[in-house]
C-alpha cells in the first residue's frame, strides 16, 4: 500500500491529498492566524499563499504528502496533516503539520486523525514514525505522549518561526510494535471521547 493511496479514513474522518482546489477552504479558516504561532519561516515569505504554494512544491518533491481532513458525519473541514521526510529505503517518516480547527480540538476527532495516519504508515510498512513539535506547545506534546510516543529529546533552537522567534523542537517517535500499541490506545481514546 502507498501512503497516498485513496481510502485513508476511519469511521470518523477521511483524509484526501491536498490540491490547489483546497486553497480557498484553508484560507477561510483560522489556520491563517494559527500559522504565525507554530509555522516555521520559509524563504518565499510569511503569508498564507506563500505557505500554500510551498506545501504544493514540497508535495511535488515526493518526500512530503499533505492531506486535508474531513469529518465523515457531515463533511465538515477538520484540518490538515502531512507525512514528511519519507524514506522508503529506511522505512521511516515524520507525521507533520497537524492542525485541527479549534472547535474540534479536545474531541474524538483528534485521536481519530492520529489513528488514521499511524494505521496507514504501518500498512505502508513504515518502521519508524517520528513527530517533531514545538517544545513550548505543551498541549501538542501531551497529546502525542498520550498515545505512547516516546520522547527522544529536544532539538534546541531548531527552527525559526514565522513570528521571528526560535523554537526548541521536542522529538518523539513510535518504533516497530510501539505503533501497534499506539493504535490500540487511540481506538480506546476515540471510544471514550464518543461516550463522554
mmCIF file of C-alpha atoms in Angstrom:
data_model
loop_
_atom_site.group_PDB
_atom_site.id
_atom_site.type_symbol
_atom_site.label_atom_id
_atom_site.label_comp_id
_atom_site.label_asym_id
_atom_site.label_seq_id
_atom_site.Cartn_x
_atom_site.Cartn_y
_atom_site.Cartn_z
ATOM 1 C CA UNK A 1 0.000 0.000 0.000
ATOM 2 C CA UNK A 2 1.208 3.527 -0.805
ATOM 3 C CA UNK A 3 0.986 6.344 1.716
ATOM 4 C CA UNK A 4 -1.101 8.474 -0.645
ATOM 5 C CA UNK A 5 -3.454 5.733 -1.886
ATOM 6 C CA UNK A 6 -7.147 6.689 -1.762
ATOM 7 C CA UNK A 7 -9.210 5.416 1.152
ATOM 8 C CA UNK A 8 -7.249 6.941 4.016
ATOM 9 C CA UNK A 9 -10.102 7.037 6.513
ATOM 10 C CA UNK A 10 -11.823 5.515 9.502
ATOM 11 C CA UNK A 11 -15.355 5.757 10.865
ATOM 12 C CA UNK A 12 -14.921 9.432 11.841
ATOM 13 C CA UNK A 13 -12.564 11.101 9.375
ATOM 14 C CA UNK A 14 -11.495 10.976 5.753
ATOM 15 C CA UNK A 15 -8.137 12.291 4.529
ATOM 16 C CA UNK A 16 -7.529 13.457 0.971
ATOM 17 C CA UNK A 17 -4.246 14.522 -0.620
ATOM 18 C CA UNK A 18 -4.106 18.334 -0.639
ATOM 19 C CA UNK A 19 -4.508 20.026 -4.033
ATOM 20 C CA UNK A 20 -4.783 23.563 -5.379
ATOM 21 C CA UNK A 21 -8.564 23.236 -5.031
ATOM 22 C CA UNK A 22 -8.132 23.270 -1.221
ATOM 23 C CA UNK A 23 -6.554 26.753 -1.136
ATOM 24 C CA UNK A 24 -9.839 28.615 -0.595
ATOM 25 C CA UNK A 25 -11.039 26.132 2.035
ATOM 26 C CA UNK A 26 -7.917 26.651 4.149
ATOM 27 C CA UNK A 27 -7.810 30.414 3.535
ATOM 28 C CA UNK A 28 -11.257 30.700 5.116
ATOM 29 C CA UNK A 29 -10.219 29.083 8.399
ATOM 30 C CA UNK A 30 -8.309 30.139 11.498
ATOM 31 C CA UNK A 31 -5.277 28.270 10.129
ATOM 32 C CA UNK A 32 -4.201 31.604 8.708
ATOM 33 C CA UNK A 33 -3.876 33.103 12.208
ATOM 34 C CA UNK A 34 -2.523 29.926 13.795
ATOM 35 C CA UNK A 35 0.378 29.660 11.385
ATOM 36 C CA UNK A 36 2.053 32.700 12.912
ATOM 37 C CA UNK A 37 2.451 30.879 16.214
ATOM 38 C CA UNK A 38 3.605 27.414 15.094
ATOM 39 C CA UNK A 39 4.799 27.627 11.459
ATOM 40 C CA UNK A 40 8.482 27.910 10.516
ATOM 41 C CA UNK A 41 9.644 30.794 8.384
ATOM 42 C CA UNK A 42 10.122 29.985 4.694
ATOM 43 C CA UNK A 43 12.281 31.752 2.119
ATOM 44 C CA UNK A 44 9.396 32.889 -0.079
ATOM 45 C CA UNK A 45 7.590 34.939 2.586
ATOM 46 C CA UNK A 46 5.387 34.566 5.596
ATOM 47 C CA UNK A 47 1.865 34.810 4.266
ATOM 48 C CA UNK A 48 -0.797 32.184 3.711
ATOM 49 C CA UNK A 49 -0.393 31.920 -0.058
ATOM 50 C CA UNK A 50 3.393 31.542 0.218
ATOM 51 C CA UNK A 51 2.897 28.680 2.683
ATOM 52 C CA UNK A 52 0.287 27.035 0.489
ATOM 53 C CA UNK A 53 2.500 27.306 -2.616
ATOM 54 C CA UNK A 54 5.453 25.952 -0.621
ATOM 55 C CA UNK A 55 3.360 22.973 0.520
ATOM 56 C CA UNK A 56 2.403 22.125 -3.072
ATOM 57 C CA UNK A 57 6.067 22.395 -4.133
ATOM 58 C CA UNK A 58 7.167 20.057 -1.320
ATOM 59 C CA UNK A 59 4.423 17.615 -2.365
ATOM 60 C CA UNK A 60 5.933 17.518 -5.866
ATOM 61 C CA UNK A 61 9.305 16.534 -4.344
ATOM 62 C CA UNK A 62 7.929 13.105 -3.397
ATOM 63 C CA UNK A 63 9.010 13.014 0.257
ATOM 64 C CA UNK A 64 6.152 15.158 1.582
ATOM 65 C CA UNK A 65 2.460 14.226 1.329
ATOM 66 C CA UNK A 66 -0.023 16.781 2.716
ATOM 67 C CA UNK A 67 -3.657 15.902 3.406
ATOM 68 C CA UNK A 68 -6.857 17.760 4.140
ATOM 69 C CA UNK A 69 -9.033 16.149 6.815
ATOM 70 C CA UNK A 70 -12.834 15.945 6.682
ATOM 71 C CA UNK A 71 -15.390 14.823 9.263
ATOM 72 C CA UNK A 72 -17.405 11.986 7.743
ATOM 73 C CA UNK A 73 -20.649 12.614 9.636
ATOM 74 C CA UNK A 74 -21.301 15.976 7.963
ATOM 75 C CA UNK A 75 -18.435 16.665 5.547
ATOM 76 C CA UNK A 76 -17.051 19.489 7.718
ATOM 77 C CA UNK A 77 -13.450 20.546 7.188
ATOM 78 C CA UNK A 78 -11.318 19.348 10.126
ATOM 79 C CA UNK A 79 -7.780 20.459 9.321
ATOM 80 C CA UNK A 80 -4.533 19.303 7.745
ATOM 81 C CA UNK A 81 -1.751 16.790 8.380
ATOM 82 C CA UNK A 82 1.212 15.524 6.371
ATOM 83 C CA UNK A 83 3.784 12.811 6.022
ATOM 84 C CA UNK A 84 7.255 14.378 5.752
ATOM 85 C CA UNK A 85 10.853 13.233 5.306
ATOM 86 C CA UNK A 86 9.651 9.943 3.863
ATOM 87 C CA UNK A 87 12.353 7.318 3.382
ATOM 88 C CA UNK A 88 11.063 4.103 1.867
ATOM 89 C CA UNK A 89 14.579 2.634 2.000
ATOM 90 C CA UNK A 90 14.812 3.131 5.762
ATOM 91 C CA UNK A 91 11.049 2.680 6.289
ATOM 92 C CA UNK A 92 10.592 5.892 8.246
ATOM 93 C CA UNK A 93 8.613 9.086 8.029
ATOM 94 C CA UNK A 94 7.544 12.041 10.115
ATOM 95 C CA UNK A 95 3.959 12.905 10.989
ATOM 96 C CA UNK A 96 3.939 16.661 10.384
ATOM 97 C CA UNK A 97 1.892 19.825 10.109
ATOM 98 C CA UNK A 98 -1.079 18.546 12.119
ATOM 99 C CA UNK A 99 -3.531 21.408 12.590
ATOM 100 C CA UNK A 100 -7.154 20.946 13.655
ATOM 101 C CA UNK A 101 -9.882 23.622 13.638
ATOM 102 C CA UNK A 102 -10.381 24.955 17.145
ATOM 103 C CA UNK A 103 -13.920 23.673 17.674
ATOM 104 C CA UNK A 104 -12.795 20.063 17.096
ATOM 105 C CA UNK A 105 -9.757 20.109 19.387
ATOM 106 C CA UNK A 106 -10.260 18.019 22.512
ATOM 107 C CA UNK A 107 -12.851 15.846 20.752
ATOM 108 C CA UNK A 108 -12.692 12.317 19.371
ATOM 109 C CA UNK A 109 -11.676 13.816 16.014
ATOM 110 C CA UNK A 110 -8.034 14.413 17.058
ATOM 111 C CA UNK A 111 -7.242 10.808 18.076
ATOM 112 C CA UNK A 112 -9.213 9.590 15.027
ATOM 113 C CA UNK A 113 -6.893 11.596 12.769
ATOM 114 C CA UNK A 114 -3.778 10.363 14.588
ATOM 115 C CA UNK A 115 -5.091 6.798 14.316
ATOM 116 C CA UNK A 116 -5.736 7.064 10.556
ATOM 117 C CA UNK A 117 -2.260 8.464 9.892
ATOM 118 C CA UNK A 118 -0.480 5.832 12.000
ATOM 119 C CA UNK A 119 -2.541 2.954 10.564
ATOM 120 C CA UNK A 120 -1.665 3.985 7.002
ATOM 121 C CA UNK A 121 2.026 4.328 7.889
ATOM 122 C CA UNK A 122 2.024 0.824 9.385
ATOM 123 C CA UNK A 123 0.104 -0.590 6.397
ATOM 124 C CA UNK A 124 2.762 1.001 4.163
ATOM 125 C CA UNK A 125 5.447 -0.918 6.098
ATOM 126 C CA UNK A 126 6.954 2.074 7.891
ATOM 127 C CA UNK A 127 9.034 1.031 10.885
ATOM 128 C CA UNK A 128 9.664 4.450 12.446
ATOM 129 C CA UNK A 129 7.096 7.218 12.816
ATOM 130 C CA UNK A 130 8.643 10.430 14.085
ATOM 131 C CA UNK A 131 6.896 13.526 15.375
ATOM 132 C CA UNK A 132 8.549 16.912 15.892
ATOM 133 C CA UNK A 133 6.540 19.531 17.735
ATOM 134 C CA UNK A 134 7.497 22.836 19.349
ATOM 135 C CA UNK A 135 8.581 22.114 22.912
ATOM 136 C CA UNK A 136 6.594 25.148 24.061
ATOM 137 C CA UNK A 137 3.368 23.654 22.658
ATOM 138 C CA UNK A 138 2.688 21.596 25.776
ATOM 139 C CA UNK A 139 -0.782 20.580 24.612
ATOM 140 C CA UNK A 140 0.685 19.044 21.462
ATOM 141 C CA UNK A 141 3.462 17.240 23.356
ATOM 142 C CA UNK A 142 0.934 15.785 25.837
ATOM 143 C CA UNK A 143 -1.361 14.661 23.022
ATOM 144 C CA UNK A 144 1.485 12.797 21.329
ATOM 145 C CA UNK A 145 2.754 11.223 24.551
ATOM 146 C CA UNK A 146 -0.795 10.130 25.407
ATOM 147 C CA UNK A 147 -0.797 7.583 22.565
ATOM 148 C CA UNK A 148 2.542 6.145 23.610
ATOM 149 C CA UNK A 149 5.120 8.005 21.520
ATOM 150 C CA UNK A 150 8.487 8.039 23.272
ATOM 151 C CA UNK A 151 10.247 11.323 23.792
ATOM 152 C CA UNK A 152 13.785 11.139 22.432
ATOM 153 C CA UNK A 153 14.956 14.611 23.334
ATOM 154 C CA UNK A 154 14.878 18.246 22.315
ATOM 155 C CA UNK A 155 16.471 19.930 19.318
ATOM 156 C CA UNK A 156 17.450 23.336 20.698
ATOM 157 C CA UNK A 157 16.854 26.488 18.605
ATOM 158 C CA UNK A 158 15.981 24.189 15.730
ATOM 159 C CA UNK A 159 13.511 26.279 13.725
ATOM 160 C CA UNK A 160 12.935 29.986 13.228
ATOM 161 C CA UNK A 161 9.219 30.560 13.429
ATOM 162 C CA UNK A 162 7.091 32.854 11.264
ATOM 163 C CA UNK A 163 6.793 35.290 14.189
ATOM 164 C CA UNK A 164 10.599 35.657 14.325
ATOM 165 C CA UNK A 165 11.254 33.573 17.446
ATOM 166 C CA UNK A 166 13.394 30.436 17.576
ATOM 167 C CA UNK A 167 11.734 27.197 18.665
ATOM 168 C CA UNK A 168 13.124 24.220 20.503
ATOM 169 C CA UNK A 169 11.562 21.093 18.988
ATOM 170 C CA UNK A 170 10.560 18.040 21.008
ATOM 171 C CA UNK A 171 11.392 14.801 19.173
ATOM 172 C CA UNK A 172 9.020 11.877 19.753
ATOM 173 C CA UNK A 173 8.675 8.582 17.920
ATOM 174 C CA UNK A 174 6.978 5.236 17.564
ATOM 175 C CA UNK A 175 9.265 2.375 16.524
ATOM 176 C CA UNK A 176 8.188 -1.106 15.420
ATOM 177 C CA UNK A 177 5.439 -2.589 17.582
ATOM 178 C CA UNK A 178 5.040 0.672 19.522
ATOM 179 C CA UNK A 179 2.823 1.787 16.617
ATOM 180 C CA UNK A 180 0.515 -1.206 17.189
ATOM 181 C CA UNK A 181 0.204 -0.260 20.866
ATOM 182 C CA UNK A 182 -0.454 3.355 19.857
ATOM 183 C CA UNK A 183 -3.270 2.304 17.527
ATOM 184 C CA UNK A 184 -4.961 0.369 20.337
ATOM 185 C CA UNK A 185 -4.629 3.333 22.707
ATOM 186 C CA UNK A 186 -6.040 5.720 20.102
ATOM 187 C CA UNK A 187 -9.011 3.432 19.407
ATOM 188 C CA UNK A 188 -9.746 3.375 23.149
ATOM 189 C CA UNK A 189 -9.436 7.162 23.320
ATOM 190 C CA UNK A 190 -11.831 7.635 20.403
ATOM 191 C CA UNK A 191 -14.388 5.357 22.122
ATOM 192 C CA UNK A 192 -14.011 7.118 25.468
ATOM 193 C CA UNK A 193 -14.475 10.569 23.937
ATOM 194 C CA UNK A 194 -17.504 9.414 21.942
ATOM 195 C CA UNK A 195 -19.126 8.184 25.144
ATOM 196 C CA UNK A 196 -18.267 11.287 27.200
#
